[in-house]
XYZ file of C-alpha atoms in Angstrom:
310
model
C -0.332 -13.509 -3.361
C 1.639 -12.043 -6.043
C 0.548 -15.278 -8.460
C -3.111 -14.448 -7.169
C -2.625 -10.585 -8.399
C -1.599 -11.649 -11.973
C -4.266 -14.314 -12.302
C -6.891 -11.529 -10.994
C -5.468 -9.233 -13.225
C -6.301 -11.625 -16.343
C -9.701 -12.387 -14.936
C -10.327 -8.495 -14.941
C -9.466 -8.531 -18.397
C -11.884 -11.161 -19.368
C -14.329 -9.472 -17.186
C -14.256 -6.409 -19.102
C -14.577 -8.001 -22.315
C -17.727 -9.950 -20.953
C -18.980 -6.443 -19.762
C -18.737 -5.057 -23.130
C -21.768 -7.623 -24.211
C -23.975 -5.898 -21.456
C -24.693 -2.990 -23.262
C -25.255 -4.924 -26.619
C -28.875 -5.361 -27.575
C -29.867 -8.732 -28.933
C -33.108 -9.864 -30.585
C -34.976 -10.593 -27.351
C -34.487 -7.146 -26.157
C -35.150 -5.112 -29.672
C -38.904 -7.060 -29.784
C -39.258 -5.647 -26.080
C -41.178 -2.348 -25.737
C -39.521 -1.676 -22.279
C -35.741 -1.926 -21.339
C -34.632 -4.668 -18.765
C -32.025 -3.132 -16.811
C -30.922 -6.452 -15.819
C -30.248 -7.521 -19.458
C -29.118 -4.065 -20.855
C -27.053 -1.564 -19.483
C -26.033 1.652 -20.639
C -22.373 2.123 -22.137
C -21.929 4.601 -19.098
C -22.765 2.214 -16.630
C -20.385 -0.499 -18.154
C -17.467 1.989 -18.367
C -17.981 2.864 -14.881
C -17.775 -0.664 -13.790
C -14.581 -1.113 -15.780
C -13.040 1.954 -14.078
C -13.485 0.281 -10.923
C -12.243 -2.943 -11.860
C -8.744 -1.750 -13.176
C -7.982 -0.358 -9.972
C -8.502 -3.619 -8.018
C -4.800 -5.031 -9.158
C -3.142 -1.680 -7.701
C -5.263 -2.318 -4.483
C -3.822 -5.627 -4.234
C -0.333 -4.671 -5.122
C -0.125 -2.072 -2.423
C -1.330 -4.487 0.734
C 2.329 -5.222 1.349
C 2.966 -1.512 1.669
C 0.963 -1.599 4.705
C 2.212 -4.645 6.032
C 5.431 -2.540 6.412
C 3.904 0.325 8.011
C 1.969 -2.088 10.500
C 5.389 -2.638 12.263
C 5.236 0.788 13.312
C 2.853 0.066 15.772
C 4.491 -3.096 17.177
C 7.868 -4.160 16.675
C 9.289 -0.791 16.465
C 7.719 0.547 19.696
C 8.976 -3.035 21.430
C 12.445 -2.049 20.025
C 12.035 1.477 21.630
C 11.185 -0.047 24.674
C 14.327 -2.083 25.231
C 16.743 0.877 24.427
C 18.075 3.952 26.612
C 15.387 6.400 26.321
C 16.737 9.008 28.603
C 16.368 12.699 28.119
C 18.277 14.900 30.432
C 19.010 13.514 34.069
C 15.280 12.875 35.179
C 13.099 12.125 32.083
C 12.186 8.840 30.068
C 10.985 9.004 26.617
C 7.883 6.920 26.025
C 8.626 4.616 23.248
C 5.258 4.758 21.894
C 6.027 8.647 21.543
C 8.471 7.922 18.745
C 5.386 7.486 16.298
C 5.194 11.396 16.232
C 8.516 11.319 14.159
C 6.198 10.095 11.161
C 3.919 12.732 11.948
C 6.379 15.471 12.037
C 8.214 13.753 8.913
C 5.053 13.750 6.785
C 4.378 17.519 7.859
C 8.013 18.438 6.382
C 7.941 16.039 3.349
C 4.256 17.081 1.761
C 5.595 20.674 1.328
C 9.040 19.899 0.360
C 7.436 17.558 -2.072
C 5.146 20.073 -3.668
C 7.737 23.077 -3.601
C 10.839 21.693 -4.316
C 10.361 18.124 -5.941
C 7.599 18.408 -8.335
C 9.286 21.529 -10.021
C 12.427 19.834 -10.313
C 10.893 16.606 -11.627
C 8.678 18.657 -13.885
C 11.891 20.048 -15.698
C 12.803 16.366 -16.362
C 9.433 14.733 -16.964
C 7.177 17.565 -18.538
C 4.419 16.212 -16.246
C 2.545 18.818 -14.549
C 2.730 16.890 -11.524
C 6.683 16.140 -11.622
C 5.601 12.384 -11.834
C 2.436 10.546 -12.417
C 0.015 9.084 -9.374
C 1.377 5.627 -10.105
C 5.081 6.466 -9.682
C 4.748 8.314 -6.700
C 3.010 5.285 -5.152
C 5.715 3.141 -6.607
C 8.500 5.498 -4.814
C 6.665 4.939 -1.425
C 6.992 1.096 -2.249
C 10.491 1.355 -2.756
C 10.921 3.319 0.346
C 8.903 0.684 2.468
C 11.799 -1.700 1.106
C 14.525 0.625 2.278
C 12.569 1.019 5.492
C 12.887 -2.667 6.261
C 16.562 -2.741 5.531
C 17.405 0.076 7.786
C 15.220 -1.512 10.690
C 17.002 -4.865 10.083
C 20.487 -3.031 10.276
C 19.489 -1.225 13.459
C 17.978 -4.215 15.334
C 21.240 -6.282 14.327
C 23.182 -3.245 16.198
C 20.879 -3.469 19.078
C 21.147 -7.234 19.387
C 25.159 -7.177 18.861
C 25.442 -4.185 21.860
C 22.873 -6.303 24.062
C 25.053 -9.614 23.555
C 28.484 -7.554 24.382
C 26.613 -6.300 27.756
C 25.441 -10.136 28.950
C 22.121 -8.670 28.083
C 20.349 -11.415 26.088
C 18.714 -13.061 28.655
C 17.630 -10.194 30.502
C 14.843 -8.690 28.900
C 13.666 -6.222 31.147
C 17.134 -4.522 31.191
C 17.791 -1.547 29.306
C 20.133 -2.306 26.594
C 23.012 0.706 26.344
C 22.047 2.009 23.000
C 20.429 5.260 22.646
C 16.943 5.064 21.388
C 18.070 7.770 18.685
C 19.399 4.966 16.394
C 15.529 4.303 15.879
C 14.795 7.716 14.257
C 16.241 6.643 10.646
C 13.093 3.808 10.415
C 10.439 6.194 11.763
C 11.646 8.962 9.406
C 12.041 6.538 6.284
C 8.269 5.385 7.009
C 6.884 8.830 7.056
C 8.537 9.874 3.756
C 7.317 6.674 2.437
C 4.067 7.712 3.634
C 3.976 11.071 2.066
C 4.441 9.546 -1.457
C 2.522 6.182 -1.247
C -0.534 6.980 0.966
C -0.957 10.354 -0.878
C -0.521 8.987 -4.008
C -3.221 6.372 -3.481
C -5.840 8.956 -2.039
C -5.467 10.852 -5.238
C -5.382 7.764 -7.463
C -8.485 6.378 -6.170
C -10.164 9.610 -5.871
C -9.427 10.800 -9.423
C -9.825 7.350 -11.068
C -13.140 6.511 -9.579
C -16.636 7.380 -11.313
C -17.585 10.733 -9.907
C -20.616 9.196 -8.270
C -18.472 6.422 -6.564
C -15.583 8.606 -5.397
C -16.839 7.897 -1.761
C -16.221 4.184 -2.817
C -12.623 5.195 -3.758
C -11.963 6.713 -0.424
C -13.179 3.621 1.536
C -11.130 1.673 -0.918
C -8.018 3.657 -0.161
C -8.528 3.327 3.595
C -9.412 -0.284 3.427
C -5.710 -0.863 2.293
C -4.637 0.157 5.886
C -7.108 -2.450 7.494
C -6.414 -5.273 5.492
C -2.671 -4.772 5.291
C -2.642 -5.192 9.343
C -4.695 -8.397 9.022
C -2.204 -9.619 6.365
C 0.699 -8.670 8.851
C -0.529 -10.914 11.663
C -0.912 -13.655 9.158
C 2.818 -13.514 8.074
C 3.892 -13.239 11.537
C 2.104 -16.414 12.263
C 3.389 -18.236 9.480
C 6.824 -17.328 10.352
C 6.369 -18.580 13.657
C 4.977 -21.946 12.534
C 7.663 -22.333 9.871
C 10.446 -21.430 12.361
C 9.129 -23.702 15.196
C 8.991 -26.701 12.511
C 12.333 -26.403 11.518
C 13.895 -27.481 14.880
C 15.212 -23.762 15.744
C 13.656 -21.477 18.158
C 10.838 -19.094 16.945
C 11.974 -15.788 15.286
C 9.450 -13.655 17.302
C 9.292 -14.435 21.301
C 8.601 -12.488 23.998
C 12.395 -11.813 24.789
C 13.489 -9.532 22.280
C 17.096 -9.895 22.726
C 17.014 -13.459 22.020
C 14.335 -13.129 19.022
C 15.678 -12.840 15.433
C 13.456 -9.655 14.485
C 16.265 -8.612 12.065
C 15.514 -11.871 10.293
C 12.070 -11.083 10.250
C 12.652 -7.737 8.841
C 14.778 -9.124 6.044
C 11.972 -11.261 5.441
C 9.623 -8.402 5.111
C 12.392 -6.453 2.975
C 12.602 -9.485 0.323
C 8.332 -9.818 0.171
C 8.468 -5.818 -0.452
C 10.869 -6.109 -3.171
C 8.890 -8.553 -4.847
C 5.784 -6.846 -4.092
C 7.150 -3.688 -5.956
C 8.176 -5.888 -9.211
C 4.571 -7.005 -9.303
C 3.303 -3.299 -8.969
C 5.566 -2.239 -11.716
C 4.198 -4.923 -14.024
C 0.794 -4.013 -12.953
C 1.058 -0.436 -13.350
C 2.853 -0.672 -16.679
C -0.667 -1.936 -17.759
C -2.942 0.371 -16.246
C -4.696 3.300 -18.287
C -5.651 6.420 -16.774
C -9.008 8.039 -17.576
C -9.670 10.147 -20.567
C -10.429 13.758 -19.762
C -11.948 16.095 -22.458
C -11.925 19.675 -21.104
C -12.109 18.583 -17.758
C -15.119 16.303 -18.343
C -14.886 12.516 -18.583
C -15.241 11.260 -22.406
C -16.698 8.214 -20.922
C -19.527 10.339 -19.592
C -20.592 11.336 -23.397
C -23.774 10.439 -24.683
C -25.371 6.907 -24.783
C -24.822 5.425 -27.655
C -27.236 2.216 -27.457
C -28.836 1.747 -31.050
C -32.317 0.492 -30.003
C -35.855 2.140 -29.498
C -35.135 2.087 -25.950
C -33.726 5.548 -26.554
C -37.277 6.845 -27.348
C -38.838 5.291 -24.384
């Protein structure tokens, strides 16, 4: 995936150079009385296509973030279902309800980000927003790596306790470990959302042409869906590789006999590698130019042909 991201970046660079030719008139166009939109584009049209193309590497390098977030609705919930969820003497906390921790964390993190983090960061960076949109996304990607590290450590602890109590072959038995142990990974998940997801919303809205802002919103949301598909593909690949190596599959119905912590370490490694790719891609990213709040790219069309008078 990362090799393809680099390759696609090079292709986009060459494509942008190719697109420049679309606004250059040749002898055939000079001799025509009317402009053929399939042969000659305005400079503004070419620049808008470039704005869209330069966001594609960012889009690709954020897919792994949503692979990590996909575990929130699957393995995180399954972990919680095996743990002691008693609240008081009569109430059992539903394992899926723990996802609410993410929402509450986001509700707390966003105002803290605006009221505390931004003013402090502004003093060091001088940036009006404290940090740039790409830096905000990068922090979210780093937190997704931390999320998988924390999740792997908690899962190792859960399996260790299950082994001590002879529950490895009793998948329906409750492991005597409180479900509160899962709180840190849910909270890290929420904080990473507050950085990466909000950053992506800002980036795809601000850096898209005005006429294509709805496409920018769709592109940001599509990362969530594609990330879930990619998560399923990675799980299938892990199952295939581990079954062919002569060992038991890492992910089986009996979570106590699974190696879910190994899987989390794999995701942590892939996320770390993805973060490195993101850093390289973001270093080559150029923000749109603005002049008094208006796009410079929407300045007058500079076509030098008689079509300006048609």
